[in-house]
mmCIF file of C-alpha atoms in Angstrom:
data_model
loop_
_atom_site.group_PDB
_atom_site.id
_atom_site.type_symbol
_atom_site.label_atom_id
_atom_site.label_comp_id
_atom_site.label_asym_id
_atom_site.label_seq_id
_atom_site.Cartn_x
_atom_site.Cartn_y
_atom_site.Cartn_z
ATOM 1 C CA MET A 1269 18.251 33.268 17.562
ATOM 2 C CA ARG A 1270 21.107 30.784 17.601
ATOM 3 C CA SER A 1271 19.072 28.274 19.668
ATOM 4 C CA LEU A 1272 16.191 28.526 17.209
ATOM 5 C CA PHE A 1273 18.595 27.702 14.383
ATOM 6 C CA THR A 1274 19.975 24.731 16.366
ATOM 7 C CA VAL A 1275 16.458 23.410 17.001
ATOM 8 C CA ALA A 1276 15.561 23.804 13.310
ATOM 9 C CA VAL A 1277 18.686 21.904 12.204
ATOM 10 C CA ALA A 1278 18.054 19.138 14.749
ATOM 11 C CA LEU A 1279 14.419 18.818 13.692
ATOM 12 C CA GLY A 1280 15.385 18.722 10.027
ATOM 13 C CA THR A 1281 17.952 16.000 10.688
ATOM 14 C CA LEU A 1282 15.443 13.975 12.694
ATOM 15 C CA LEU A 1283 12.770 14.218 10.029
ATOM 16 C CA SER A 1284 15.138 13.309 7.205
ATOM 17 C CA THR A 1285 16.367 10.165 8.962
ATOM 18 C CA ALA A 1286 13.202 9.069 10.789
ATOM 19 C CA GLY A 1287 11.691 7.100 7.929
ATOM 20 C CA GLY A 1288 14.898 6.044 6.241
ATOM 21 C CA ALA A 1289 14.284 2.297 6.584
ATOM 22 C CA ASP A 1290 10.726 2.496 5.322
ATOM 23 C CA ALA A 1291 10.289 1.614 1.686
ATOM 24 C CA ARG A 1292 7.346 1.989 -0.638
ATOM 25 C CA SER A 1293 6.559 -0.419 -3.416
ATOM 26 C CA GLU A 1294 3.952 0.165 -6.048
ATOM 27 C CA ARG A 1295 2.292 -1.579 -8.934
ATOM 28 C CA ARG A 1296 -0.105 -0.444 -11.638
ATOM 29 C CA VAL A 1297 -3.340 -2.406 -11.884
ATOM 30 C CA ALA A 1298 -6.088 -2.268 -14.470
ATOM 31 C CA PHE A 1299 -9.006 -2.387 -12.036
ATOM 32 C CA ALA A 1300 -11.103 0.578 -10.962
ATOM 33 C CA PRO A 1301 -10.648 1.471 -7.272
ATOM 34 C CA GLU A 1302 -14.334 1.057 -6.436
ATOM 35 C CA GLU A 1303 -14.417 -2.498 -7.814
ATOM 36 C CA MET A 1304 -11.262 -3.614 -6.030
ATOM 37 C CA TRP A 1305 -11.801 -2.020 -2.600
ATOM 38 C CA SER A 1306 -13.646 -4.920 -0.931
ATOM 39 C CA THR A 1307 -11.146 -7.434 -2.338
ATOM 40 C CA VAL A 1308 -8.252 -5.402 -0.906
ATOM 41 C CA ILE A 1309 -9.834 -5.331 2.565
ATOM 42 C CA ARG A 1310 -10.629 -9.056 2.415
ATOM 43 C CA PHE A 1311 -7.074 -9.782 1.273
ATOM 44 C CA LEU A 1312 -5.589 -7.930 4.235
ATOM 45 C CA LYS A 1313 -7.997 -9.313 6.849
ATOM 46 C CA VAL A 1314 -8.372 -12.907 5.668
ATOM 47 C CA ASP A 1315 -5.322 -13.797 3.584
ATOM 48 C CA GLU A 1316 -2.726 -11.728 5.447
ATOM 49 C CA ARG A 1317 -4.468 -11.922 8.857
ATOM 50 C CA ALA A 1318 -3.837 -8.216 9.356
ATOM 51 C CA GLU A 1319 -5.705 -6.026 11.790
ATOM 52 C CA ILE A 1320 -7.164 -2.976 10.080
ATOM 53 C CA ARG A 1321 -6.335 0.136 12.138
ATOM 54 C CA ASP A 1322 -7.908 2.731 9.854
ATOM 55 C CA LYS A 1323 -9.374 2.928 6.369
ATOM 56 C CA ASP A 1324 -10.923 5.529 4.145
ATOM 57 C CA THR A 1325 -12.443 4.534 0.824
ATOM 58 C CA ASP A 1326 -12.746 8.108 -0.404
ATOM 59 C CA ALA A 1327 -9.092 8.882 0.321
ATOM 60 C CA GLY A 1328 -8.054 5.388 -0.818
ATOM 61 C CA TYR A 1329 -5.937 4.156 2.058
ATOM 62 C CA VAL A 1330 -5.786 1.382 4.645
ATOM 63 C CA LEU A 1331 -3.535 1.311 7.704
ATOM 64 C CA PHE A 1332 -2.954 -2.151 9.101
ATOM 65 C CA ASP A 1333 -0.882 -4.202 11.550
ATOM 66 C CA ARG A 1334 0.397 -7.600 10.487
ATOM 67 C CA THR A 1335 1.689 -10.087 13.064
ATOM 68 C CA GLU A 1336 4.756 -12.021 11.924
ATOM 69 C CA SER A 1337 5.372 -15.674 12.790
ATOM 70 C CA ASP A 1338 7.737 -14.609 15.602
ATOM 71 C CA GLY A 1339 5.009 -12.423 17.139
ATOM 72 C CA GLU A 1340 6.464 -9.116 15.929
ATOM 73 C CA ILE A 1341 3.861 -6.607 14.771
ATOM 74 C CA VAL A 1342 4.639 -4.846 11.498
ATOM 75 C CA GLN A 1343 2.795 -1.644 10.652
ATOM 76 C CA GLY A 1344 1.711 -1.243 7.060
ATOM 77 C CA ALA A 1345 -0.138 1.088 4.752
ATOM 78 C CA LEU A 1346 -1.842 0.435 1.439
ATOM 79 C CA GLU A 1347 -2.906 3.226 -0.891
ATOM 80 C CA ILE A 1348 -5.037 3.087 -4.029
ATOM 81 C CA ILE A 1349 -4.123 6.061 -6.181
ATOM 82 C CA GLY A 1350 -5.778 7.080 -9.418
ATOM 83 C CA LYS A 1351 -9.014 6.326 -11.202
ATOM 84 C CA ASP A 1352 -10.437 4.267 -14.054
ATOM 85 C CA ASP A 1353 -7.668 2.084 -15.500
ATOM 86 C CA GLN A 1354 -4.803 4.334 -14.372
ATOM 87 C CA VAL A 1355 -4.560 2.984 -10.829
ATOM 88 C CA ARG A 1356 -1.481 2.424 -8.688
ATOM 89 C CA VAL A 1357 -1.456 0.325 -5.546
ATOM 90 C CA VAL A 1358 1.247 1.435 -3.112
ATOM 91 C CA ILE A 1359 2.242 -0.656 -0.109
ATOM 92 C CA SER A 1360 4.673 0.297 2.611
ATOM 93 C CA LEU A 1361 5.743 -1.895 5.509
ATOM 94 C CA LYS A 1362 7.595 -0.223 8.352
ATOM 95 C CA ASP A 1363 11.176 -1.439 8.837
ATOM 96 C CA ARG A 1364 10.864 -4.113 6.162
ATOM 97 C CA PRO A 1365 12.770 -4.541 2.902
ATOM 98 C CA SER A 1366 11.039 -3.659 -0.332
ATOM 99 C CA TYR A 1367 10.986 -7.280 -1.531
ATOM 100 C CA GLU A 1368 8.436 -8.092 1.208
ATOM 101 C CA GLU A 1369 6.212 -5.315 -0.107
ATOM 102 C CA ALA A 1370 6.656 -6.617 -3.656
ATOM 103 C CA LEU A 1371 5.591 -10.099 -2.547
ATOM 104 C CA LEU A 1372 2.527 -8.635 -0.858
ATOM 105 C CA LEU A 1373 1.647 -6.767 -4.060
ATOM 106 C CA THR A 1374 2.031 -9.966 -6.102
ATOM 107 C CA ARG A 1375 -0.303 -11.875 -3.777
ATOM 108 C CA LEU A 1376 -2.820 -9.019 -3.878
ATOM 109 C CA GLU A 1377 -2.728 -8.896 -7.667
ATOM 110 C CA ARG A 1378 -3.344 -12.659 -7.810
ATOM 111 C CA LYS A 1379 -6.356 -12.273 -5.514
ATOM 112 C CA LEU A 1380 -7.751 -9.413 -7.605
ATOM 113 C CA ARG A 1381 -7.518 -11.529 -10.761
ATOM 114 C CA ALA A 1382 -9.037 -14.557 -9.010
ATOM 115 C CA GLU A 1383 -12.009 -12.608 -7.670
ATOM 116 C CA LEU A 1384 -12.543 -9.976 -10.360
ATOM 117 C CA GLY A 1385 -11.249 -11.826 -13.420
ATOM 118 C CA SER A 1386 -8.816 -10.477 -15.943
ATOM 119 C CA PRO A 1387 -9.182 -6.766 -16.484
ATOM 120 C CA ALA A 1388 -10.845 -5.716 -19.689
ATOM 121 C CA PRO A 1389 -8.374 -4.948 -22.463
ATOM 122 C CA ARG A 1390 -7.726 -1.290 -23.119
ATOM 123 C CA PRO A 1391 -9.499 0.089 -26.158
ATOM 124 C CA PRO A 1392 -7.162 0.776 -29.076
ATOM 125 C CA ALA A 1393 -5.895 4.321 -29.315
ATOM 126 C CA ASP A 1394 -7.535 6.337 -32.084
ATOM 127 C CA ALA A 1395 -5.190 6.849 -34.982
ATOM 128 C CA PRO A 1396 -4.827 10.506 -36.025
#
């Protein structure tokens, strides 16, 4: 029983520290996921020269590897969460500071606006 407790504590410690350096940055966008999906993939493949490891449009995620200028490969994930005009784009880069993710989000947002135009303004809320 004692060894089971020791294993559980060790596993818990490992899991709580394993992803400590990984950050997640997110930004709200006013584009519908289905209209922005192809732009997101093109952005990663062409603009960021990333290799797409896995993607699922229905689940709204892309796993990718980006090669840095020094040859280091950085694993990343991009998620599109939400629907209609309540969409969040979440990017995480393994072992990278959050400012790099924020820069990636800024470049992606610029590409979305360049290719899809400015999002339509939200309709005014109905007054009671």
